[in-house]
Coordinates of C-alpha atoms and ligand atoms in Angstrom, one line a residue:
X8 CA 13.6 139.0 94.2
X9 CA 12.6 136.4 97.0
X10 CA 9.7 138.9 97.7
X11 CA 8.3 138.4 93.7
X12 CA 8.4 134.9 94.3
X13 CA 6.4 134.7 97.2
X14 CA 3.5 137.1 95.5
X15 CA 4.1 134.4 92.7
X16 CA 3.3 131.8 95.2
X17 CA 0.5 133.6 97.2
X18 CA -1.1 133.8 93.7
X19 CA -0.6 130.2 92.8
X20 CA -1.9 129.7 96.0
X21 CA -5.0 131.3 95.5
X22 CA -5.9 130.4 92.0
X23 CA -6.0 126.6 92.9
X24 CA -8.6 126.9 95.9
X25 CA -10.4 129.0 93.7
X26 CA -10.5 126.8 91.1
X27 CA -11.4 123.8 93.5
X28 CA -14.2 125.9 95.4
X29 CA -15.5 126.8 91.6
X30 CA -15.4 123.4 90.6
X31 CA -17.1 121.9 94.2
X32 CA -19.5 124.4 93.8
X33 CA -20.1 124.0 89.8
X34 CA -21.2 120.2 90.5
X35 CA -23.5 120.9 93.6
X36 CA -25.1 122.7 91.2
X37 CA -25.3 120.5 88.5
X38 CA -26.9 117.9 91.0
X39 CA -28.8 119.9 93.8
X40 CA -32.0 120.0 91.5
X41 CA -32.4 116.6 91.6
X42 CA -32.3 116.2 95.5
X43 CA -35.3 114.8 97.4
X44 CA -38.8 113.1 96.3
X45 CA -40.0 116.0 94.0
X46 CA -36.0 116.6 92.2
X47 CA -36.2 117.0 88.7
X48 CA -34.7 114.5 86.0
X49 CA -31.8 115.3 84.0
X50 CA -32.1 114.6 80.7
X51 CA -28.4 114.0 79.1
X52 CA -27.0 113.6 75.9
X53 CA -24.1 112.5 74.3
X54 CA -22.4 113.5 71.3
X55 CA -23.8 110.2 69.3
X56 CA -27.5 111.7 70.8
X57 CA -27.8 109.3 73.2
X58 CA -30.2 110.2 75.6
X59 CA -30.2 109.3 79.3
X60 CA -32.9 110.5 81.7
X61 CA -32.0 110.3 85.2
X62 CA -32.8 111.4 88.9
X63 CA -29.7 110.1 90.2
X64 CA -26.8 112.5 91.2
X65 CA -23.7 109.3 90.4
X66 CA -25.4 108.6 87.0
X67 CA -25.4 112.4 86.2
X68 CA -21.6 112.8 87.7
X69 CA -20.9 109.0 85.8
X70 CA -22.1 110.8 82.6
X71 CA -21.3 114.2 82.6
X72 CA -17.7 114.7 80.5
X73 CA -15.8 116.0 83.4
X74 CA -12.0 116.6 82.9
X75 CA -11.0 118.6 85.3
X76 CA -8.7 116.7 87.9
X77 CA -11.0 118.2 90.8
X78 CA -14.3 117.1 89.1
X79 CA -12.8 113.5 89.0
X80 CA -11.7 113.6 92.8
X81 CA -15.7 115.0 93.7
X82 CA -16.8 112.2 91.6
X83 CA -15.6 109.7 93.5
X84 CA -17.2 111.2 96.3
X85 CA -20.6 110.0 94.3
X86 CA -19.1 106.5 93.4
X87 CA -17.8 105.9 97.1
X88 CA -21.2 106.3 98.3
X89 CA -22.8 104.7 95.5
X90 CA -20.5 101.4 96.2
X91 CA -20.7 101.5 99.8
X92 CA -24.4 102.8 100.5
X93 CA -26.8 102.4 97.0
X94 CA -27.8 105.8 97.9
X95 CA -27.4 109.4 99.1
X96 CA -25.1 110.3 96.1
X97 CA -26.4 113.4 95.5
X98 CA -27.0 114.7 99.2
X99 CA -22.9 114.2 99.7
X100 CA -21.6 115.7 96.0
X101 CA -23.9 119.2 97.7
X102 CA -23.1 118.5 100.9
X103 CA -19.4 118.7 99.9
X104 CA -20.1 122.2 97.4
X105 CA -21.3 123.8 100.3
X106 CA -18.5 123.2 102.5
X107 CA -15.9 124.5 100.0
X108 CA -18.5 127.9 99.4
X109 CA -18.0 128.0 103.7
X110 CA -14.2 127.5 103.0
X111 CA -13.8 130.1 100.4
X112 CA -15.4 132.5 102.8
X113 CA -13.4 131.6 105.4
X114 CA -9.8 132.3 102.8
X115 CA -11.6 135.6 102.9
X116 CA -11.2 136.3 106.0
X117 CA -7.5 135.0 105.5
X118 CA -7.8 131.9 107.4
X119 CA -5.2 129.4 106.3
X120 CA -6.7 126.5 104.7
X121 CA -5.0 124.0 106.7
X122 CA -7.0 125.6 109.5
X123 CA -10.1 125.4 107.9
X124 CA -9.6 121.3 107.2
X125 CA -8.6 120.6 110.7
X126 CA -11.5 122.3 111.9
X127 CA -13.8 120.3 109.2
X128 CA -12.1 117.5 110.4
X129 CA -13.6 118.4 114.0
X130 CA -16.8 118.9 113.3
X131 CA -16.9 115.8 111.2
X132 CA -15.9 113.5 114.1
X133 CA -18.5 115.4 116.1
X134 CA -21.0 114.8 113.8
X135 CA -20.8 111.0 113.6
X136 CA -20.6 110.7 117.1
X137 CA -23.9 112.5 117.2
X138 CA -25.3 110.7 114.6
X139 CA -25.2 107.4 116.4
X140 CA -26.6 108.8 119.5
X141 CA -30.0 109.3 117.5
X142 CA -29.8 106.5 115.9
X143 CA -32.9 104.4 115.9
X144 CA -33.3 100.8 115.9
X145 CA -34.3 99.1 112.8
X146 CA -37.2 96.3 112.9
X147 CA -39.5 95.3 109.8
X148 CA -42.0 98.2 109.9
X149 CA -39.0 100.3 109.7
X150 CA -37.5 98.5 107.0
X151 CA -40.8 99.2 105.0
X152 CA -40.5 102.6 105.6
X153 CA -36.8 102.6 104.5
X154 CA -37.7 100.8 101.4
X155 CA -40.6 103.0 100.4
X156 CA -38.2 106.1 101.2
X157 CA -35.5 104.5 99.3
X158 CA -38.3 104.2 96.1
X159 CA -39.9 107.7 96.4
X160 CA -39.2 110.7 93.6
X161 CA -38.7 107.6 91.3
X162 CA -41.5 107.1 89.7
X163 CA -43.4 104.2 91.2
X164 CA -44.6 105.9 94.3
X165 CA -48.3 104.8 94.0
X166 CA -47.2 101.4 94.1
X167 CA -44.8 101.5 96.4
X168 CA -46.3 99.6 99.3
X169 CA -46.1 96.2 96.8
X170 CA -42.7 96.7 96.1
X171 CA -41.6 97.9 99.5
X172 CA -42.8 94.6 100.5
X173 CA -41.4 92.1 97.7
X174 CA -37.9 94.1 98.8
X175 CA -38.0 93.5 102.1
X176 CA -39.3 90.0 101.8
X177 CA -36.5 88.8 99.8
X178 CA -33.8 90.9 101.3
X179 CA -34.8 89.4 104.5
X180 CA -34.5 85.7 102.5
X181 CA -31.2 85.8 101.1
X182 CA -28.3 88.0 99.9
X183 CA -28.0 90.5 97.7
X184 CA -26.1 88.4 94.7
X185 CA -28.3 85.9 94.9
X186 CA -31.8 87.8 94.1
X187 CA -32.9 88.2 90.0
X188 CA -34.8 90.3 88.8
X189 CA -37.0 89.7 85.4
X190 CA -39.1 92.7 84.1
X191 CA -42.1 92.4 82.1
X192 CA -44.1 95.3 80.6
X193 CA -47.9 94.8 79.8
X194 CA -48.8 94.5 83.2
X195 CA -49.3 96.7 86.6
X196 CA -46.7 97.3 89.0
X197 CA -48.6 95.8 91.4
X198 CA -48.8 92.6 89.9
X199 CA -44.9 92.1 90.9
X200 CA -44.0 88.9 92.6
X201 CA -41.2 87.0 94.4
X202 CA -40.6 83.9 94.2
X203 CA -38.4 81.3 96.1
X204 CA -36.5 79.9 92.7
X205 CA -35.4 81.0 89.6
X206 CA -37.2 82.8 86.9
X207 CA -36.1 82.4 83.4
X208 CA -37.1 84.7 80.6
X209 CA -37.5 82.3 78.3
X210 CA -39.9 79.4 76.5
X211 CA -39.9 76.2 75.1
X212 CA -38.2 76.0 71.4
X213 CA -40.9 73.1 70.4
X214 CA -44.7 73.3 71.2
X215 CA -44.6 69.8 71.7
X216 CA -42.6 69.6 74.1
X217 CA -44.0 69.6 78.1
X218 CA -45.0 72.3 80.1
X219 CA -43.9 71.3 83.2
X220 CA -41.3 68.7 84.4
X221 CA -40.7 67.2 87.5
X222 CA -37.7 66.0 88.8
X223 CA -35.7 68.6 86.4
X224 CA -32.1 67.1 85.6
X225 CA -30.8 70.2 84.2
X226 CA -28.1 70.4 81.6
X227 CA -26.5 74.2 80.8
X228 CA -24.9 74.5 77.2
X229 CA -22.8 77.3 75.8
X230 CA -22.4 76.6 72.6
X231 CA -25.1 76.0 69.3
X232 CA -26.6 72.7 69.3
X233 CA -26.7 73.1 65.8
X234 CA -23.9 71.7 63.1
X235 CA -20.8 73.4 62.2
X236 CA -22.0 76.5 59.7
X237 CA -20.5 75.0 56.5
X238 CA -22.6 71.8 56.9
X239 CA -25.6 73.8 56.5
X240 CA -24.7 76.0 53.7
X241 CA -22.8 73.5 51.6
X242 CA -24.1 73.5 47.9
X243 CA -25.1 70.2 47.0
X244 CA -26.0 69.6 42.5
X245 CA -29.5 69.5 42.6
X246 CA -29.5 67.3 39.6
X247 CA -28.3 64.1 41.7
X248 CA -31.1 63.0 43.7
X249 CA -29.3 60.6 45.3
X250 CA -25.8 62.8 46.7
X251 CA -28.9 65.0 48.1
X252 CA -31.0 62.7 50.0
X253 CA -27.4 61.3 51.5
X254 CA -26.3 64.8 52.4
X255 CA -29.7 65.1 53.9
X256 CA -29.1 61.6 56.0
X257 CA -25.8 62.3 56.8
X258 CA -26.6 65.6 58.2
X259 CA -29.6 64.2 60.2
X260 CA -27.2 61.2 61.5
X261 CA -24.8 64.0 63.1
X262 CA -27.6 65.8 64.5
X263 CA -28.9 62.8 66.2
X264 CA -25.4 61.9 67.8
X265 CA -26.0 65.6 68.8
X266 CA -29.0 65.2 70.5
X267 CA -28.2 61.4 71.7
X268 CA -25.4 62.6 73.7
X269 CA -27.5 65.1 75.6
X270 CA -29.7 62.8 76.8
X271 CA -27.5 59.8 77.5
X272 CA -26.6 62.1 80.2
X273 CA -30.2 62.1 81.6
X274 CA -30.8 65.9 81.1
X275 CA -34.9 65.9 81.0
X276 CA -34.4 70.0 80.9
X277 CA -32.0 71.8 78.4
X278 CA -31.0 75.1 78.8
X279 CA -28.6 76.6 76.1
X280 CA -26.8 79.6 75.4
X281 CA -27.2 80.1 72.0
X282 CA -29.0 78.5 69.0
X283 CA -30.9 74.5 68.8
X284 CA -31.0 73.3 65.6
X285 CA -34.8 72.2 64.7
X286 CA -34.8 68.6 64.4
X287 CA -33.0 68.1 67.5
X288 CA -35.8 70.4 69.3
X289 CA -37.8 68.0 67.2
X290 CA -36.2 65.1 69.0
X291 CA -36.0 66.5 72.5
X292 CA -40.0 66.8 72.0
X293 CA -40.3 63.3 71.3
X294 CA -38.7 62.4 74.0
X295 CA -40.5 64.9 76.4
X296 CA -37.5 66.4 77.0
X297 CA -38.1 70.5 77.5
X298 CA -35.4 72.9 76.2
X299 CA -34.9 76.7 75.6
X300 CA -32.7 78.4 73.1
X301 CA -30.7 81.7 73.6
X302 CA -30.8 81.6 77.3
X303 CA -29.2 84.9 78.4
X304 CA -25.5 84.3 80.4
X305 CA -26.5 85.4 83.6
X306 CA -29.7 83.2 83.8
X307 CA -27.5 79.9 83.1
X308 CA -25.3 81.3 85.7
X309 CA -28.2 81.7 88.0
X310 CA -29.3 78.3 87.2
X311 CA -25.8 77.1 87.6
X312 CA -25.3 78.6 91.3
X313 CA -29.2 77.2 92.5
X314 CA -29.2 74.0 91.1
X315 CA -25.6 72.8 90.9
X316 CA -25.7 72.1 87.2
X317 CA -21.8 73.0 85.5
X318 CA -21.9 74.9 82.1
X319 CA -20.7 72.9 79.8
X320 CA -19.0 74.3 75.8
X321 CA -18.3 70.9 74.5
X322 CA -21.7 68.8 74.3
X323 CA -19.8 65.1 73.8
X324 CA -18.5 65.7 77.6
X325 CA -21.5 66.4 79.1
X326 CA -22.7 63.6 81.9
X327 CA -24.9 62.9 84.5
X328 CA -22.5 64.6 87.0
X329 CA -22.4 67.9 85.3
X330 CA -26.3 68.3 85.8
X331 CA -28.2 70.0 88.0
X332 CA -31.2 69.6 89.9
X333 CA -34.7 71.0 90.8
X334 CA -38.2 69.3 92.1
X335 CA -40.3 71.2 89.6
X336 CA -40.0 72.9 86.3
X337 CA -43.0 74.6 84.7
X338 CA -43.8 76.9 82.5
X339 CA -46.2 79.6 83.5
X340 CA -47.8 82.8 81.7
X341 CA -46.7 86.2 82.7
X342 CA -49.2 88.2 80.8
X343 CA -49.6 87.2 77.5
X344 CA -46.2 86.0 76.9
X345 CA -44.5 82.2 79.2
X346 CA -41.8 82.5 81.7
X347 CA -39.6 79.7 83.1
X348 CA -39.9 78.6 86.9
X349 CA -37.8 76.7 88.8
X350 CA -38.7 75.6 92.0
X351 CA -37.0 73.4 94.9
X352 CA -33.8 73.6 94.2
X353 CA -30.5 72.0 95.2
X354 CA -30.0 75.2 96.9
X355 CA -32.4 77.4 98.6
X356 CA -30.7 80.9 98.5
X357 CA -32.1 81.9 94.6
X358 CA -34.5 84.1 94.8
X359 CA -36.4 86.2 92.2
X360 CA -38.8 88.8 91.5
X361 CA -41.0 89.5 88.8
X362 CA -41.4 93.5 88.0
X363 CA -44.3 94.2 86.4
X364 CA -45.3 97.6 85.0
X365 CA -47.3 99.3 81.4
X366 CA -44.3 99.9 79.6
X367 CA -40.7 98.9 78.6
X368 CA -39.6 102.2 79.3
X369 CA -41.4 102.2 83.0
X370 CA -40.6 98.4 83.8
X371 CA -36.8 99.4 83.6
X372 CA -37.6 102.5 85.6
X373 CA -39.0 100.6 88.6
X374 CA -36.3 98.1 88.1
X375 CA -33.6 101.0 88.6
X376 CA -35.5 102.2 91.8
X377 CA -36.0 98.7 93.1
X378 CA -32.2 97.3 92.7
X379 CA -31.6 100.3 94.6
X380 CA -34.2 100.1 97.0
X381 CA -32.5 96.3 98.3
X382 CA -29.3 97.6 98.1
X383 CA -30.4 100.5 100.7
X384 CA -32.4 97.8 102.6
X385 CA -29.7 95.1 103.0
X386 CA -27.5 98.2 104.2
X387 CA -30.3 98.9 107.1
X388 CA -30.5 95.2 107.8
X389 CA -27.1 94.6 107.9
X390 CA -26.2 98.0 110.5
X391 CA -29.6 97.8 112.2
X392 CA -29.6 101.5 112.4
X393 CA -32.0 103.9 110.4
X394 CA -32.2 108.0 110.9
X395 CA -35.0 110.0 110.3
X396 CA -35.5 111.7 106.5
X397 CA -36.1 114.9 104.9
X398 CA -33.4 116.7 106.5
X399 CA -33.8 116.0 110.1
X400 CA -30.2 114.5 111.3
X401 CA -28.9 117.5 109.4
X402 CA -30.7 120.0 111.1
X403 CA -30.3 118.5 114.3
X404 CA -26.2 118.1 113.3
X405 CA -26.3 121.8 112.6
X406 CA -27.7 122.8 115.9
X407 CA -25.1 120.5 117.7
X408 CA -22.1 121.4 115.9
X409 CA -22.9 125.1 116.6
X410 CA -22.8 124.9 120.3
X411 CA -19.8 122.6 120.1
X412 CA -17.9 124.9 117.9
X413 CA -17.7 127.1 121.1
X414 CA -15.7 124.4 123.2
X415 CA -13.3 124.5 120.2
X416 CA -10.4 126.8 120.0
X417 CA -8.7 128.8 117.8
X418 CA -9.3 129.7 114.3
X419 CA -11.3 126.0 114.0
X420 CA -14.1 127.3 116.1
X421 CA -15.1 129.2 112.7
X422 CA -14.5 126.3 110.5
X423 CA -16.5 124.3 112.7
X424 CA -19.0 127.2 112.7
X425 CA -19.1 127.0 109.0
X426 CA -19.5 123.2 108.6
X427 CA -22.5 123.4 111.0
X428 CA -24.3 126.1 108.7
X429 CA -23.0 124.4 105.8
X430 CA -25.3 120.9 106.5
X431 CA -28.7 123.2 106.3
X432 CA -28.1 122.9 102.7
X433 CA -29.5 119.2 102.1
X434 CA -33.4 120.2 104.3
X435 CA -32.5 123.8 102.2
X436 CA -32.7 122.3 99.0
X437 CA -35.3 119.8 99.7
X438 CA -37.7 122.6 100.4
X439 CA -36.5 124.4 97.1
X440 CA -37.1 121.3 95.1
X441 CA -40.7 120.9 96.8
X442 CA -41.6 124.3 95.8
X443 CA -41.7 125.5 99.1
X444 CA -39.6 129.0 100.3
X445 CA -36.1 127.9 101.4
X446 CA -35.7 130.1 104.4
X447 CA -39.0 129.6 105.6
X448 CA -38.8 126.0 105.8
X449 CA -35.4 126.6 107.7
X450 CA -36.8 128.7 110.0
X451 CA -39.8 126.8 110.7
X452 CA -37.2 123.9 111.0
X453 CA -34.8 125.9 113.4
X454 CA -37.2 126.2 115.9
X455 CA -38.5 122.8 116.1
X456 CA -34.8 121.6 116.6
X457 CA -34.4 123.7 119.6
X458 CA -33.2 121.9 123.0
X459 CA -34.9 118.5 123.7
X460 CA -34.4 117.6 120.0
X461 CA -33.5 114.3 118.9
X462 CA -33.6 115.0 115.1
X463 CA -36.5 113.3 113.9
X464 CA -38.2 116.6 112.3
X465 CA -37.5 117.3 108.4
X466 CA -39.1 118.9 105.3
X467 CA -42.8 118.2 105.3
X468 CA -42.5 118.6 101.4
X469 CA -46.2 118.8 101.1
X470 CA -47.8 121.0 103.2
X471 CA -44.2 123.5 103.9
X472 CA -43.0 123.7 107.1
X473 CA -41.4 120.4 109.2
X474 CA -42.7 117.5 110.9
X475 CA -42.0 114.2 112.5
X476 CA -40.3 111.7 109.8
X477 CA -40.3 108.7 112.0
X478 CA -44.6 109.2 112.0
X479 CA -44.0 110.2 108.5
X480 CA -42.7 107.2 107.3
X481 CA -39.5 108.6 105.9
X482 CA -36.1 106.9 106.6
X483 CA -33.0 105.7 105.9
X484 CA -29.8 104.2 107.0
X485 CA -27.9 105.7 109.3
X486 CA -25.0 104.7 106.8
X487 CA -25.9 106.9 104.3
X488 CA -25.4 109.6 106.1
X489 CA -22.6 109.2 107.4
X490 CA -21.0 107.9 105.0
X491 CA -21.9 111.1 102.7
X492 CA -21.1 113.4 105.8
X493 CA -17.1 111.6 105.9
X494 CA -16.5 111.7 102.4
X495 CA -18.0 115.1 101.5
X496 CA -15.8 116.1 104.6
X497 CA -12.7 114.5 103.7
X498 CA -13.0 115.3 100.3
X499 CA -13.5 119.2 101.1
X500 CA -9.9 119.1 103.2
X501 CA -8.3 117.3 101.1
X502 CA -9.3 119.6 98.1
X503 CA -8.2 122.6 101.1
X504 CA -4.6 121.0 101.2
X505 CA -3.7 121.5 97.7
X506 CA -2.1 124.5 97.1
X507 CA -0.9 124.0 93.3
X508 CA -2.2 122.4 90.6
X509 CA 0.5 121.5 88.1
X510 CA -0.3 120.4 84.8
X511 CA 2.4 117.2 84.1
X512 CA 3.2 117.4 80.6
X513 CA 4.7 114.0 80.0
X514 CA 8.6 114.3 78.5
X515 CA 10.1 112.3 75.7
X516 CA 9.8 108.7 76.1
X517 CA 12.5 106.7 78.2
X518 CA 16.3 107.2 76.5
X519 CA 14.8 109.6 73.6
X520 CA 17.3 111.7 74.6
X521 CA 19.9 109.7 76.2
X522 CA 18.8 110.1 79.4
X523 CA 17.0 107.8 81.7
X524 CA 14.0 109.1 83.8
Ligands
ADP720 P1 -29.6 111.1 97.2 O1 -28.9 110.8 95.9 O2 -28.8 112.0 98.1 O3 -30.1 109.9 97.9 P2 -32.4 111.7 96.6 O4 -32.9 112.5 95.4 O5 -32.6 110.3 96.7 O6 -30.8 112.0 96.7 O7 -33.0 112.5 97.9 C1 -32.7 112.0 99.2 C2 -33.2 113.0 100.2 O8 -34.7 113.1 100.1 C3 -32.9 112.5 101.6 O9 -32.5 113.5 102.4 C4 -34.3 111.9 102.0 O10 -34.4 112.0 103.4 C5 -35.2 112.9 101.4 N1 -36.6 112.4 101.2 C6 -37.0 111.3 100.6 N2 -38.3 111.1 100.7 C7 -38.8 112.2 101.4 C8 -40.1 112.7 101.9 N3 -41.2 112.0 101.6 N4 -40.2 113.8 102.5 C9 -39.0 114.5 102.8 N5 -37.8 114.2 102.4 C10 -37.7 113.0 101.7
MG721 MG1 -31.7 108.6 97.1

């Protein structure tokens, strides 16, 4: 009896690191194509055909319908390093399929999973410890390079020396939350621009009114500066000229109290959320007042936070205190079509940059690459330390972890054996995605990672083989690395810990049936 149950739960046992290792393994897959700068896009569709084409391991992850209760704990592998890093999801969702394919070869050789964790665990804490050692200092060139490696595979590599710079610049300027971006198509890439300010997508609502404004006393309205909607559609007997042209003055009077107590604050610039009725546009203009109409939420909160203006919803409260200020307003053309600038403001931390490419379609594109590209760029500014690309620290890991695996004992020394092999995946994959022969490349790479090392040599994805990535031009933050190393690590012991996977079915609701649960 006791002997059938422990076959039962040898079984059990079994079937859930299969089904983990399956699982692991499944979404490598899914996402190992898309690795490095010549991965392919996904294209993705949902069940309403919605189509999303993407490069980027988390979106595909983000979008993919996975139930499974593994696939969710791999997933937040991708949205870990995502949140923490802006990049390197897809080298750590591999990273992590590989080390459970190691692992299941390992439970073939009956070695207990608990072993295999502790001795991924090991290596793991080797590895970061190695990492920092070849570390290398991050100064502006570098943080150029780290840009441009940030933007490459996504297509806006022939401009990517503009871009590399505008990120850098304005990293360098401010924080991240305070940087907006406005994208314009009809233009080329390299006609970007940053500029210390704020950048509204917007124009004026009256031709009459002026182009440019100095000494902008900004007021920020949420609400129409219209009349309520019945006022306008009330149905008024056309036969009685006179109840008409009083409706008519009557409705103008309330517009003008409208408009009068906007400027009785001593707003010279109005900014609003939503709709502005036409005569009181007409008014502002006579008063050479400037004002734009359905202002998007996040610009007025841009606005807002730069020039200390407070949004207002109720127009009779606003006053001169709830304005905001700037030296210089003007309206200048991006193209064929105006933008809003604002310049000297109360505070100097807005920043914003202008993307410029052909299309709508391409403008977003570059957008996506370059919101990633600062958030990869802050993360080197902000640790100071950058790694060499294409591979390199992982090679250079590998060859490491295999010599240290000897000063460990026990069953680990295999485990840590297997994590070291397990790592070749990412310059592996790089070369598969490049065209190039897999196990060539490795080789080639093997040998130039022999003693003296100090992991600077990765994929040379044009011309096959390896070569230098510091002359190359290719890195990144040491953080992303590590970061994918730790959680593709933890993630593959954690996964090696679980031994059951029970399905909770949930039970009859709270007293249905006299009890309590
Ligand atoms: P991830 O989601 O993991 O960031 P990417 O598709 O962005 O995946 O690919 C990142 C990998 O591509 C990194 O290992 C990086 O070093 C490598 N890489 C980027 N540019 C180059 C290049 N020019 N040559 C070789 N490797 C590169
Ligand atoms: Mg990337």
């Amino acid at each position: 009896m006791s002997e059938a149950i422990d076959a039962n739960q040898q079984k059990a046992t079994v079937t859930a690191h299969q089904i983990n290792i399956s699982v692991a393994q499944q979404l490598a897959n899914l996402v190992k194509s898309t690795l490095g700068p010549y991965g392919m896009d996904k294209e993705m569709v949902d069940a309403a055909g919605k189509v999303v084409m993407t490069n980027d391991g988390a979106t595909i992850l983000k979008e993919t319908n996975l139930k499974h209760p593994t696939a969710t704990i791999i997933t937040e592998i991708a949205r870990t390093q995502e949140e923490n890093c802006y990049d390197g999801t897809t080298s750590s969702v591999v990273i992590n399929g590989e080390l459970m394919k190691k692992a299941s070869l390992l439970l073939d050789k009956n070695i207990h999973p608990t072993r295999i964790a502790k001795g991924f665990n090991l290596a793991n804490n080797k590895a970061q410890e190695l990492l920092e050692e070849i570390a290398i200092e991050a100064d502006e060139s570098i943080l150029l390079q780290v840009a441009k490696t940030a933007m490459t595979g996504k297509s806006v590599e022939s401009d990517d020396s503009v871009l590399a710079q505008i990120c850098v610049e304005v990293t360098n300027s401010t924080t991240m939350d305070n940087i907006s971006i406005v994208r314009r198509p009809n233009g080329k890439i390299s006609d970007s621009l940053a500029i210390a300010g704020i950048l509204v997508d917007r124009e004026k609502v009256h031709h009459n009114m002026p182009s440019s404004i100095d000494g902008a006393k900004i007021a920020l309205i949420d609400v129409d500066i219209t009349l309520p909607e019945f006022a306008n559609t009330i149905q008024v007997q056309v036969q009685d000229n006179e109840a008409v042209k009083q409706f008519i003055e009557s409705r103008k009077g309330q517009l003008q109290e409208i408009a009068e107590s906007i400027t009785s604050s001593g707003a010279n610039v109005v900014f609003c959320m939503r709709d502005i009725d036409g005569f009181v546009s007409e008014y502002f203009a006579k008063k050479g007042i400037y004002a734009a109409r359905r202002v998007a939420k996040s610009d007025l909160e841009a606005v807002s936070k730069a020039t200390g203006a407070r949004i207002v919803s109720s127009i009779d409260e606003l006053s001169e205190s709830d304005l905001g200020k700037s030296e210089l307003l003007e309206e200048v053309m991006v193209g064929d079509k105006p933008i809003i600038k604002l310049t000297g403001n109360k505070t100097s931390d807005a920043v914003s940059v202008l993307l410029r490419a052909p299309t709508q379609h391409v403008v977003d594109e570059v957008a996506r690459a370059f919101e990633d590209a600062i958030g990869v760029v802050s993360v080197a500014i902000e640790d100071k330390k950058v790694l060499a690309g294409g591979g390199a620290p992982y090679l250079y890991l590998s060859k490491e972890l295999k010599e240290y695996a000897n000063s460990v004992g026990g069953r680990e020394q295999m485990a840590v054996s297997a994590f070291a092999e397990a790592l070749e995946i990412i310059p592996s994959a790089l070369a598969e995605n490049s065209g190039l022969d897999p196990l060539d490349t490795l080789i080639a790479l093997r040998q130039l990672h022999t003693s003296g090392s100090i992991g600077i040599f990765g994929v040379d994805v044009e011309e096959g083989g390896g070569k230098d990535m510091r002359e190359a031009g290719v890195l990144e933050p040491l953080r992303v690395v590590s970061q994918a190393l730790q959680s593709a690590s933890n993630v593959a012991s954690q996964l090696l810990r679980i031994d059951n996977i029970i399905e909770m079915v949930r039970g009859p609701e709270i007293g249905e049936d006299g009890f309590n649960y």
